[in-house]
Short mmCIF file of C-alpha atoms in Angstrom, two decimals:
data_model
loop_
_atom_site.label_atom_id
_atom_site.label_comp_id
_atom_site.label_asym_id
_atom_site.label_seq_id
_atom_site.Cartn_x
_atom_site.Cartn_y
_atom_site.Cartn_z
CA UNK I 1 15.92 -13.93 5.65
CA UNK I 2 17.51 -10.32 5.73
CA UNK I 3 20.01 -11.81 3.70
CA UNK I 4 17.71 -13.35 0.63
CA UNK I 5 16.23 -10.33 0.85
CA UNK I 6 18.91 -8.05 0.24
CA UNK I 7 20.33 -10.81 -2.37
CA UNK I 8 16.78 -10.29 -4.22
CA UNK I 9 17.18 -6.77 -4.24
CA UNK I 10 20.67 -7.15 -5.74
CA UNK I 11 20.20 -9.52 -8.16
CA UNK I 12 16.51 -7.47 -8.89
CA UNK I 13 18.65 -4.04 -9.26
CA UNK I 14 21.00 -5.79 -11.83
CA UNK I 15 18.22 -7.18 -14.10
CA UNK I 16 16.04 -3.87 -13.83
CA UNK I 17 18.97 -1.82 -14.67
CA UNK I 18 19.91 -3.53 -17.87
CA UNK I 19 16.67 -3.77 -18.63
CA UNK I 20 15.32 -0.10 -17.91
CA UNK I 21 16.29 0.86 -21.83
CA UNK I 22 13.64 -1.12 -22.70
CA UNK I 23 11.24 -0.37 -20.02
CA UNK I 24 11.51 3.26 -20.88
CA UNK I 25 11.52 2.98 -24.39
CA UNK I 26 8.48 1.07 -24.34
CA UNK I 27 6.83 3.09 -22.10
CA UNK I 28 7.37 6.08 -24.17
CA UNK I 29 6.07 4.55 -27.27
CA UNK I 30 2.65 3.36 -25.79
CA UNK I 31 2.15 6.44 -24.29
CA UNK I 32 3.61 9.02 -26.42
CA UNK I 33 4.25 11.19 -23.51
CA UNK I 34 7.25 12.28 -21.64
CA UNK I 35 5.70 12.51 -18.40
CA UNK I 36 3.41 9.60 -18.87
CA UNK I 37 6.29 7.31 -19.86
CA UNK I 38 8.33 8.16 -16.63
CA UNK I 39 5.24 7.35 -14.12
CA UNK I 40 4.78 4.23 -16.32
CA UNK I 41 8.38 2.92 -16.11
CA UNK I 42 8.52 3.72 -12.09
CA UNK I 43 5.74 2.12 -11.58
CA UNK I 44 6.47 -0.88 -13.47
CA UNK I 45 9.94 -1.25 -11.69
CA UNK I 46 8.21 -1.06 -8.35
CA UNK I 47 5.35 -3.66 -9.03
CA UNK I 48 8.15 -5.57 -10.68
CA UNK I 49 10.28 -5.04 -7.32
CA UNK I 50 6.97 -6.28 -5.54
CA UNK I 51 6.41 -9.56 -7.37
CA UNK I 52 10.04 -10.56 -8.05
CA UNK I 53 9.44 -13.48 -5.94
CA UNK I 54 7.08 -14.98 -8.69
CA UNK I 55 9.56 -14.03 -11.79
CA UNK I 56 10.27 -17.29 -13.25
CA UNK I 57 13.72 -16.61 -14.44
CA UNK I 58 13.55 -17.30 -17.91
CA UNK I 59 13.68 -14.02 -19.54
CA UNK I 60 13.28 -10.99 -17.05
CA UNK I 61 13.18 -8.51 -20.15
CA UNK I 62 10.16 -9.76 -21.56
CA UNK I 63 8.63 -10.47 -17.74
CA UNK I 64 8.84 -6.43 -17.01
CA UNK I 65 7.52 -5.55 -20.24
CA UNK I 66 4.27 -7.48 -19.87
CA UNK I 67 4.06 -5.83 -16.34
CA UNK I 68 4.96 -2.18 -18.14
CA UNK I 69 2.05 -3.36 -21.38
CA UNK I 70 -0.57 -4.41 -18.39
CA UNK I 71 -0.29 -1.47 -16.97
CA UNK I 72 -0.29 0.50 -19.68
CA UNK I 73 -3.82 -1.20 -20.86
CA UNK I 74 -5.01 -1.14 -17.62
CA UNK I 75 -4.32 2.44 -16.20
CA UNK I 76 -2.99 4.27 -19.62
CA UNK I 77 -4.94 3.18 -22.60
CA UNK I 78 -8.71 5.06 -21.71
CA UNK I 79 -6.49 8.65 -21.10
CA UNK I 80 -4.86 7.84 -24.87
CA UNK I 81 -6.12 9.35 -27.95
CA UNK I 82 -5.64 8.69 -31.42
CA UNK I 83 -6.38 5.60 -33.51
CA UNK I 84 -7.53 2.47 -31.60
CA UNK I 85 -8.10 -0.91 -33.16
CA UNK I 86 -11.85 -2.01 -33.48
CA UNK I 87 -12.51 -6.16 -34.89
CA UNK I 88 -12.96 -5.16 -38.50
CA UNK I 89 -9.32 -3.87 -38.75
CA UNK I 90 -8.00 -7.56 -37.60
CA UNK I 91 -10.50 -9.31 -39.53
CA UNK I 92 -9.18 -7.42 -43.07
CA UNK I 93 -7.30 -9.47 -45.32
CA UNK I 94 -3.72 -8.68 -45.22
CA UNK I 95 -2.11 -7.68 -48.24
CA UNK I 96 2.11 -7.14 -48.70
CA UNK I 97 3.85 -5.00 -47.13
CA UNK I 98 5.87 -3.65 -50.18
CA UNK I 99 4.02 -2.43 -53.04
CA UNK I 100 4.37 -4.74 -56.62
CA UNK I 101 6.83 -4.33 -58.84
CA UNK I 102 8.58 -2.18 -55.96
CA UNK I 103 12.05 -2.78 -54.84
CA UNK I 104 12.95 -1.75 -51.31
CA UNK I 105 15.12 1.10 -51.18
CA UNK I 106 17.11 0.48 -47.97
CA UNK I 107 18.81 4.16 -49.14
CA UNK I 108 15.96 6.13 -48.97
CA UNK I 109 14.88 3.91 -45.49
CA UNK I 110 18.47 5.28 -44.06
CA UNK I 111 17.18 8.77 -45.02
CA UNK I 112 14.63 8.88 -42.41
CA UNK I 113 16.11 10.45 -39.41
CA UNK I 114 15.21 9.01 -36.25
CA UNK I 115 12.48 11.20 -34.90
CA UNK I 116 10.50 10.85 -38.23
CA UNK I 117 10.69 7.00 -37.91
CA UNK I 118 9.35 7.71 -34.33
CA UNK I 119 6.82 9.62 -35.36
CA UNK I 120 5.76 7.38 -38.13
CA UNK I 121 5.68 4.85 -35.43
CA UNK I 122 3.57 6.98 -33.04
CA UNK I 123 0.93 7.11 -35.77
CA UNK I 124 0.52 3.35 -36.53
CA UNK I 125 -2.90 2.43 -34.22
CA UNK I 126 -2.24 1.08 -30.76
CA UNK I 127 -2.16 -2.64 -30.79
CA UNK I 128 -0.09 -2.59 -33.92
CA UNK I 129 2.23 -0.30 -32.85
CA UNK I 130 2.76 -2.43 -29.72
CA UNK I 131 2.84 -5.71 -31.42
CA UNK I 132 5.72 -3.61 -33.71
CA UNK I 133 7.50 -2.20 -30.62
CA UNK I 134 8.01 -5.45 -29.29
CA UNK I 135 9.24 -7.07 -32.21
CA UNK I 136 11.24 -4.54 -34.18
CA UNK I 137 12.78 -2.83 -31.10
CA UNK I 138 12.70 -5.01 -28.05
CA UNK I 139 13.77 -8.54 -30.27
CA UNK I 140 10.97 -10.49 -28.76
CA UNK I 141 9.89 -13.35 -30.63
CA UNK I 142 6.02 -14.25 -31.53
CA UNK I 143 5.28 -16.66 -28.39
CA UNK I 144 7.11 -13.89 -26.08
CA UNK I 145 4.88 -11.40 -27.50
CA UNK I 146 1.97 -13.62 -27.65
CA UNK I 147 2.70 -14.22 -23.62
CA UNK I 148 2.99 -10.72 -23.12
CA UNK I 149 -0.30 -8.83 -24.95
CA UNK I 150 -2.34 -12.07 -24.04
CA UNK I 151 -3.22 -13.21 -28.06
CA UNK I 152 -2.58 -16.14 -29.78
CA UNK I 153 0.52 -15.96 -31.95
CA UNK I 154 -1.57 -16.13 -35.24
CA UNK I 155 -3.07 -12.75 -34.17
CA UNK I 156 1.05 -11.47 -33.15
CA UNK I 157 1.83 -12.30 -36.93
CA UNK I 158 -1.15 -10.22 -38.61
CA UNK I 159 -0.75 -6.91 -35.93
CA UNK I 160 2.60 -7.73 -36.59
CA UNK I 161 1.75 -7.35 -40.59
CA UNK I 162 -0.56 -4.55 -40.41
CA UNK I 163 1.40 -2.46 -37.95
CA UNK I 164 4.19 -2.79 -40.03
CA UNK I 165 2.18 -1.93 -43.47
CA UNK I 166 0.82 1.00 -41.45
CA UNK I 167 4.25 1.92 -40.05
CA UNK I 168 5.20 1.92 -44.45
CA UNK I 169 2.95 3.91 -45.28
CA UNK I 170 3.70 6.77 -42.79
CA UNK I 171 7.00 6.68 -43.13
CA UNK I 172 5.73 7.49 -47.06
CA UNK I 173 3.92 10.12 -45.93
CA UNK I 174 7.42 11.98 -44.50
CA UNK I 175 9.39 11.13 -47.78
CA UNK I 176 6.86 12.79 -49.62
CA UNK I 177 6.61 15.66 -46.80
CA UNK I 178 10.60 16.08 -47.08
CA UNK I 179 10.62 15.28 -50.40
CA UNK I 180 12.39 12.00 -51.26
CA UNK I 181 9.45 11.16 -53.05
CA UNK I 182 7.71 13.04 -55.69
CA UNK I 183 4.48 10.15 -56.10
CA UNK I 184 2.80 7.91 -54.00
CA UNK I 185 5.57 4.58 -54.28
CA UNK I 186 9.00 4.86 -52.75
CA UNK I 187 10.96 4.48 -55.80
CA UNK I 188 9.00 7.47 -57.72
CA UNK U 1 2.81 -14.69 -54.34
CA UNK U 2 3.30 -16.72 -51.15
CA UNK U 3 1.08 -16.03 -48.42
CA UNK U 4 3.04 -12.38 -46.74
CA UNK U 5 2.36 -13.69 -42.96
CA UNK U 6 4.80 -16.64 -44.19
CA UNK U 7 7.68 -14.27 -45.79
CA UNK U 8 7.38 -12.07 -42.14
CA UNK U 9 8.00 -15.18 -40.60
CA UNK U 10 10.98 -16.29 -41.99
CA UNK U 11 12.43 -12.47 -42.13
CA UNK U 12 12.08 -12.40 -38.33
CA UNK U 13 13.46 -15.71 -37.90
CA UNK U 14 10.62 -17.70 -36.79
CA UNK U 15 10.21 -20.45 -39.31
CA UNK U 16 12.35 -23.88 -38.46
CA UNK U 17 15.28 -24.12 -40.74
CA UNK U 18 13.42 -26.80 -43.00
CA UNK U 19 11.06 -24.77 -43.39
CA UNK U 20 13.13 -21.48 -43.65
CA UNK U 21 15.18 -23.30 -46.50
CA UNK U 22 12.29 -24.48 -48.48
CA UNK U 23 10.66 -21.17 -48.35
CA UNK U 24 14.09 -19.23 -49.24
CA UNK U 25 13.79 -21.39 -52.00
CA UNK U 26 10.12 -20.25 -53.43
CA UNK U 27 10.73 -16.83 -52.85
CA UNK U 28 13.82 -16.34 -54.98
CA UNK U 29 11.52 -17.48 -57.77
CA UNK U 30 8.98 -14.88 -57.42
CA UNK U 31 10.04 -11.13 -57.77
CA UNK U 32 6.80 -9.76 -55.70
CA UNK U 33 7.91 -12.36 -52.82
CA UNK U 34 11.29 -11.27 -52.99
CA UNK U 35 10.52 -7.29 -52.56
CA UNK U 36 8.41 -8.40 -49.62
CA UNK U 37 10.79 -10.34 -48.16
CA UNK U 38 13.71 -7.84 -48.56
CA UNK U 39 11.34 -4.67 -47.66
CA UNK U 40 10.43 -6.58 -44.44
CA UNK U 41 14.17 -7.00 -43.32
CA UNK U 42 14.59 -3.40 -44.46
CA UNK U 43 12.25 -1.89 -42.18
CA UNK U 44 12.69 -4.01 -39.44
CA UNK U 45 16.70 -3.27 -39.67
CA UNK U 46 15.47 0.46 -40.12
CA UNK U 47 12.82 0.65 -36.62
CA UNK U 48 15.76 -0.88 -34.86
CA UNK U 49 18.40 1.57 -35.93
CA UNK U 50 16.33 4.65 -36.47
CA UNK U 51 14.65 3.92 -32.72
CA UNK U 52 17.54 3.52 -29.79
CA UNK U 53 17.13 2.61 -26.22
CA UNK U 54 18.73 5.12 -23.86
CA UNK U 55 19.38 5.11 -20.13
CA UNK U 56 17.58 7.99 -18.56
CA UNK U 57 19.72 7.83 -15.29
CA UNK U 58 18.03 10.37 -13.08
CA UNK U 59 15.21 8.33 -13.20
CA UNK U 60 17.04 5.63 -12.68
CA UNK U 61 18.09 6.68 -9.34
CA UNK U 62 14.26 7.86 -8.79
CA UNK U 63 13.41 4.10 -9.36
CA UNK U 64 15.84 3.01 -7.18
CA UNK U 65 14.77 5.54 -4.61
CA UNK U 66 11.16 4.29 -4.74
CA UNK U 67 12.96 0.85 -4.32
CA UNK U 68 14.82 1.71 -0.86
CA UNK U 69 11.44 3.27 0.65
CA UNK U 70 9.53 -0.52 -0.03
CA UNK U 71 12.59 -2.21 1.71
CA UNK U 72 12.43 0.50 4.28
CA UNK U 73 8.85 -0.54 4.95
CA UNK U 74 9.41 -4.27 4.80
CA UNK U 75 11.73 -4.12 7.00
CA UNK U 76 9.88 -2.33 10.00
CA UNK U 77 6.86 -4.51 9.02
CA UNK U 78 8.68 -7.61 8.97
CA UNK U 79 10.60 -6.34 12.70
CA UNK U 80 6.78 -5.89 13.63
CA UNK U 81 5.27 -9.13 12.18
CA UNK U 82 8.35 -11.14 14.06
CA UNK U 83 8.33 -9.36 17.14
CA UNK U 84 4.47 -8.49 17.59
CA UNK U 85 4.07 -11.37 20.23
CA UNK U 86 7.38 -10.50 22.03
CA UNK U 87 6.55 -6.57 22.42
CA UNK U 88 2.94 -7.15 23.08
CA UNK U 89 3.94 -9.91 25.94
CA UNK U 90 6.62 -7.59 27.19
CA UNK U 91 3.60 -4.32 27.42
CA UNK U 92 1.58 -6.53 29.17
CA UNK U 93 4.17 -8.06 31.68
CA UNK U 94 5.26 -4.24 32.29
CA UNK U 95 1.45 -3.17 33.07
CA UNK U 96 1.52 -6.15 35.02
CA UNK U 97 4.58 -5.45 37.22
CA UNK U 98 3.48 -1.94 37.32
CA UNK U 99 -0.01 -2.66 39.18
CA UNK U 100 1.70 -5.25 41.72
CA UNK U 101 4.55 -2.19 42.50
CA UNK U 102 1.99 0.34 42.97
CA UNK U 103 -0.10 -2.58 44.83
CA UNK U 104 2.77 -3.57 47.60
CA UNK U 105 4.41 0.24 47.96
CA UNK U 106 0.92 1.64 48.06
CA UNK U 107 0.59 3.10 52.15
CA UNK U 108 -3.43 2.99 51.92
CA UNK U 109 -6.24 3.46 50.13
CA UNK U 110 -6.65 7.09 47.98
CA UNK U 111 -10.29 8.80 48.56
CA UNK U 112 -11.44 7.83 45.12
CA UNK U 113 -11.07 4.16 45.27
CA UNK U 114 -13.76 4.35 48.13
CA UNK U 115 -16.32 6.74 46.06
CA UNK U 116 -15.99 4.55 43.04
CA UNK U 117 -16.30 0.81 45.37
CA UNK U 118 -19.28 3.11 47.30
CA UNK U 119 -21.62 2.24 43.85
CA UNK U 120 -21.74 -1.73 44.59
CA UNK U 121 -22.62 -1.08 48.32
CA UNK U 122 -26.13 -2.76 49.35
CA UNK U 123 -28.44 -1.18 51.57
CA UNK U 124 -28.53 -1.94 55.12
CA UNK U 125 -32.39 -1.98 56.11
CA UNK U 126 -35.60 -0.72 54.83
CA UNK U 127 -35.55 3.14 54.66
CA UNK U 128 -37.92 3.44 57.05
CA UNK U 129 -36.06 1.54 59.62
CA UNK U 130 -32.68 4.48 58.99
CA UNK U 131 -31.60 5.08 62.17
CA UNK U 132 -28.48 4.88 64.45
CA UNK U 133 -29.91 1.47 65.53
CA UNK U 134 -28.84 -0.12 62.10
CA UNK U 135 -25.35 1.70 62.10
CA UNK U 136 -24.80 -0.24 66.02
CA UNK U 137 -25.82 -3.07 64.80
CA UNK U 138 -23.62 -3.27 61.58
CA UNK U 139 -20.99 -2.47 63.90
CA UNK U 140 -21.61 -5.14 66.33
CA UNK U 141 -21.83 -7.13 63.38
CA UNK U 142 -18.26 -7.14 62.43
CA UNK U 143 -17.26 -7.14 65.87
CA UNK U 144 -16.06 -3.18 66.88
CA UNK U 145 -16.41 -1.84 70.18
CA UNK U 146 -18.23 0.73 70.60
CA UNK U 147 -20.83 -0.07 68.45
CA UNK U 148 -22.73 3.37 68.80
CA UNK U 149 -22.50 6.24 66.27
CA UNK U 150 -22.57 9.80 68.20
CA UNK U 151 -23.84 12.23 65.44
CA UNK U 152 -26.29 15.17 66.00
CA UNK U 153 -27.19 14.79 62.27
CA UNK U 154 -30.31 12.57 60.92
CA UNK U 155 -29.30 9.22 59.18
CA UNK U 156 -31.37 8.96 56.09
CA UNK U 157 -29.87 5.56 54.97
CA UNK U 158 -26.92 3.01 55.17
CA UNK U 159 -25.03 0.85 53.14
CA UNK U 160 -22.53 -1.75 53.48
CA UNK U 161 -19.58 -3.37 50.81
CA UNK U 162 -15.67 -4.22 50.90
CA UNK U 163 -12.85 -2.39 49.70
CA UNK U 164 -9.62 -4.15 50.18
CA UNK U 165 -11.09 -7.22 51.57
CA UNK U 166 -12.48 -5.04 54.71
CA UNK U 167 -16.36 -4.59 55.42
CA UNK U 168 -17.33 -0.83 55.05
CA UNK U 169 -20.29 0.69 56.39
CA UNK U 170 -21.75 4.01 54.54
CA UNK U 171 -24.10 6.05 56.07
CA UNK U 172 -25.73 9.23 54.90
CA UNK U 173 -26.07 11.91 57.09
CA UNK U 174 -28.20 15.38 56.51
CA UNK U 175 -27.64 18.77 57.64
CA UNK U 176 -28.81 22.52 56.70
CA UNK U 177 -27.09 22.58 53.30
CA UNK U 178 -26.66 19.46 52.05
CA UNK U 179 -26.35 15.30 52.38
CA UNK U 180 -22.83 13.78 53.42
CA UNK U 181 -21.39 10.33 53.21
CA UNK U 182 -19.98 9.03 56.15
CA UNK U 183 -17.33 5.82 55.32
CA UNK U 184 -16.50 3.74 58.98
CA UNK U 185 -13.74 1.52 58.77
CA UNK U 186 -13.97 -0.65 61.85
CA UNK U 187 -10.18 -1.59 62.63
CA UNK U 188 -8.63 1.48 60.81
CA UNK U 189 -7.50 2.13 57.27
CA UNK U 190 -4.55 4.10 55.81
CA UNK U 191 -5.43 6.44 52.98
CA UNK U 192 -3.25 8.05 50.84
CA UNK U 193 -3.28 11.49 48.75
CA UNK U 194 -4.40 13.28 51.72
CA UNK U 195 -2.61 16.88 53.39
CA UNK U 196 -3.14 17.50 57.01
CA UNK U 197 -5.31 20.20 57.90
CA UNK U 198 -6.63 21.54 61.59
CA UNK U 199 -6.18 17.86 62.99
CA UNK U 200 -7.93 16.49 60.06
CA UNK U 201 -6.47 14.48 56.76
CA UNK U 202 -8.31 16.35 53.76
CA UNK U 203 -8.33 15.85 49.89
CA UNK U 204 -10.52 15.51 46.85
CA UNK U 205 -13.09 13.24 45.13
CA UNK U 206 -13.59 14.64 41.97
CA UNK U 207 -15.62 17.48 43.11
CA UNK U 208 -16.25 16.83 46.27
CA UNK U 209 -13.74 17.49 49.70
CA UNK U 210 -13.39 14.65 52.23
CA UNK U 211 -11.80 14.82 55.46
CA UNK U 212 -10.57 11.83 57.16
CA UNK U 213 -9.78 11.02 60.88
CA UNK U 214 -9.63 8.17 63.30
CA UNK U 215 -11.59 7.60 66.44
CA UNK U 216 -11.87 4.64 68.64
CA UNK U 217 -10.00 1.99 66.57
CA UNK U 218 -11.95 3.02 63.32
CA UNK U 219 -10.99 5.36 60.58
CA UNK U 220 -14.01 7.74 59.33
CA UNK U 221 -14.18 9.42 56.17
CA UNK U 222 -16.66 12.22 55.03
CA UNK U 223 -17.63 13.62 52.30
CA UNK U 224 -19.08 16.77 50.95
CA UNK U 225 -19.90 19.60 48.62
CA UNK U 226 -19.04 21.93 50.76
CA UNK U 227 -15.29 23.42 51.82
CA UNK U 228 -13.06 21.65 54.11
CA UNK U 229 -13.25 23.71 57.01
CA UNK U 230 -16.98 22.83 57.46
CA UNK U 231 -16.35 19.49 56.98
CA UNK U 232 -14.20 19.88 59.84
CA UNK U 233 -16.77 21.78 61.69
CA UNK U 234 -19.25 18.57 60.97
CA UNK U 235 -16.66 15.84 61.61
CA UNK U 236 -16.43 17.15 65.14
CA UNK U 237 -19.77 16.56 65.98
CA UNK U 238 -19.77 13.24 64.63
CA UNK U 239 -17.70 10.27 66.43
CA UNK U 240 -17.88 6.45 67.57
CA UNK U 241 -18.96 6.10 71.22
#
């Protein structure tokens, strides 16, 4: 018994570790707050810790993060301001991410420095952004995601579109602000 | 253009390869497709670069920390859980073999134990019929000679019970001050917790003083408010005959 035990906690420590990156990350990202983040990511290594027992095995990344997104909804969300989701803004059509005629311009992309592309992420609305965390960052694919905000995977693929639409047009908004674009289009 | 949900799919690798082929296929014919499909990968390559994962280690350790105190507590539950029946059998055995010392090394009864047995003694006689008359018969009752109590002091009632298996006769006795209990032990009893005092064994119970002697085969104990010398003083006056 004392021996599983200490085996679980082993073999628990090694997962958690290698997966804390992400925990934190994620954390941070839903909460956009320092302090809130590091409560968040303790406390989703403990309840993870707790209910290791029922951990399946398949993929323990994407089992903490559902524990670290539940609690986030659950204890988080209501403290959070900023722009929250309401049905109309999932109902929308969804239009392209890129503009017409536009090419990409991975260049001006590498411009961004990192804490710009954060804080155009911080500014896409919640379920978007998490839908894009999860995705972009973390590597998850649909049905993981799907599994872990409890949606069906048609509603993963439109967040999925409109976070990252909303994600474009922010990042816009700090070329113009720094000046890599004079107009409204990235290739002004 | 083909439908945008379709060109995210295949960009984050989620279409079948069939399908992922086909669609290649339709894209590189439309230009609008094509900038979707490229600005997708872009931006996705972009979040993923431009947005690292980093070990915070302090709080690491803090995790970890938080992790030792739950095993900490498992463990002394779990001791608890698997031992509860053996410690709680063991407590009770100890109680247990604690009462039957204290029972067979005990030299006699302690003043108390008779004050607290004294509430389930039932009344010898009707109270008009108190007199020494039902204190010599009690005691010819359970066989002790002499039978007669000497006492210069008016009985106002009598009771009998057992304490230790032995019949015990209490009678009440009156005087200037106050009422005192008189306990007669035909056959003798050993108390303990008592001093000597002035030819007398005195002691306490709860408030009260006691003094304790013997006198013709019987052991007499009695109690008082009052202080031990007049106890003494009403003892004397008081004996089996």
């Amino acid at each position: 018994m004392l021996f599983k035990r200490r085996g679980n906690r082993e073999a628990f420590e090694r997962e958690a570790e290698r997966a804390f990156p992400s925990v934190l990350g994620t954390a941070l990202r839903l909460t956009r707050s320092k302090e809130e983040a590091e409560d968040l990511a303790q406390e989703a290594i403990v309840r993870a810790y707790e209910a290791y027992e029922r951990f399946d095995g398949a993929n323990f990344k994407a089992w903490i993060l559902r524990i670290v997104t539940n609690l986030y909804i659950n204890k988080y969300r209501q403290r959070q301001r900023g722009p929250m989701l309401n049905s109309l803004d999932e109902e929308n059509a969804l239009e392209p991410v890129a503009d017409e005629q536009e090419a990409p311009d991975r260049a001006l992309l590498d411009e961004m420095l990192s804490a710009q592309v954060e804080e155009a992420l911080s500014r896409v609305p919640e379920d978007f952004r998490m839908a894009v965390i999860l995705s972009d960052i973390e590597g998850l694919s649909y049905q993981e995601i799907s599994d872990i905000t409890n949606v069906p995977i048609g509603t993963v693929r439109s967040r999925l579109a409109r976070g990252r639409m909303a994600l474009r047009k922010s990042l816009e908004s700090f070329a113009r602000e720094e000046g890599y674009l004079n107009r409204g289009t990235w290739d002004d | 253009m083909i439908d945008p949900l379709e060109i995210q799919a295949l960009a984050d690798g989620e279409l079948s390869k069939e399908r992922a082929a086909e669609l290649r296929a339709e894209i590189a014919k439309c230009q609008r497709s094509t900038a979707e499909f490229l600005y997708i990968q872009s931006l996705t390559v972009t979040v993923r670069e431009k947005c690292p994962q980093s070990m915070d280690r302090e709080l690491w350790t803090r995790c970890v920390h938080r992790l030792d105190e739950i095993d900490k507590t498992r463990r002394v539950t779990g001791m608890v859980d698997r031992y509860a029946w053996t410690l709680s059998t063991a407590f009770v055995m100890l109680i247990a073999v604690g009462a039957g010392y204290s029972r067979m090394h005990s030299n006699g009864l302690r003043p108390a134990d008779v004050s607290r047995a004294s509430a389930g003694f039932s009344s010898l006689g009707r109270s008009n019929e108190q007199s020494p008359a039902v204190v010599q018969r009690w005691l010819a009752d359970v066989g002790h000679v002499p039978t007669g109590l000497s006492s210069s002091l008016p009985i106002l009632g009598s009771a009998e019970g057992t304490l230790d298996g032995k019949r015990v006769l209490r009678v009440i006795l009156r005087d200037s001050d106050r009422n005192l209990a008189l306990y007669i032990f035909p056959g003798g009893q050993a108390f303990e917790g008592l001093a000597d005092a002035d030819g007398y064994r005195s002691g306490q119970i709860g408030d009260l003083n006691c003094v304790q002697w013997d006198a013709q085969g019987a052991s007499l104990l009695l109690v008082g408010d009052r202080e031990v010398s007049r106890l003494g003083n009403v003892a004397q006056n008081v004996s089996l005959r």
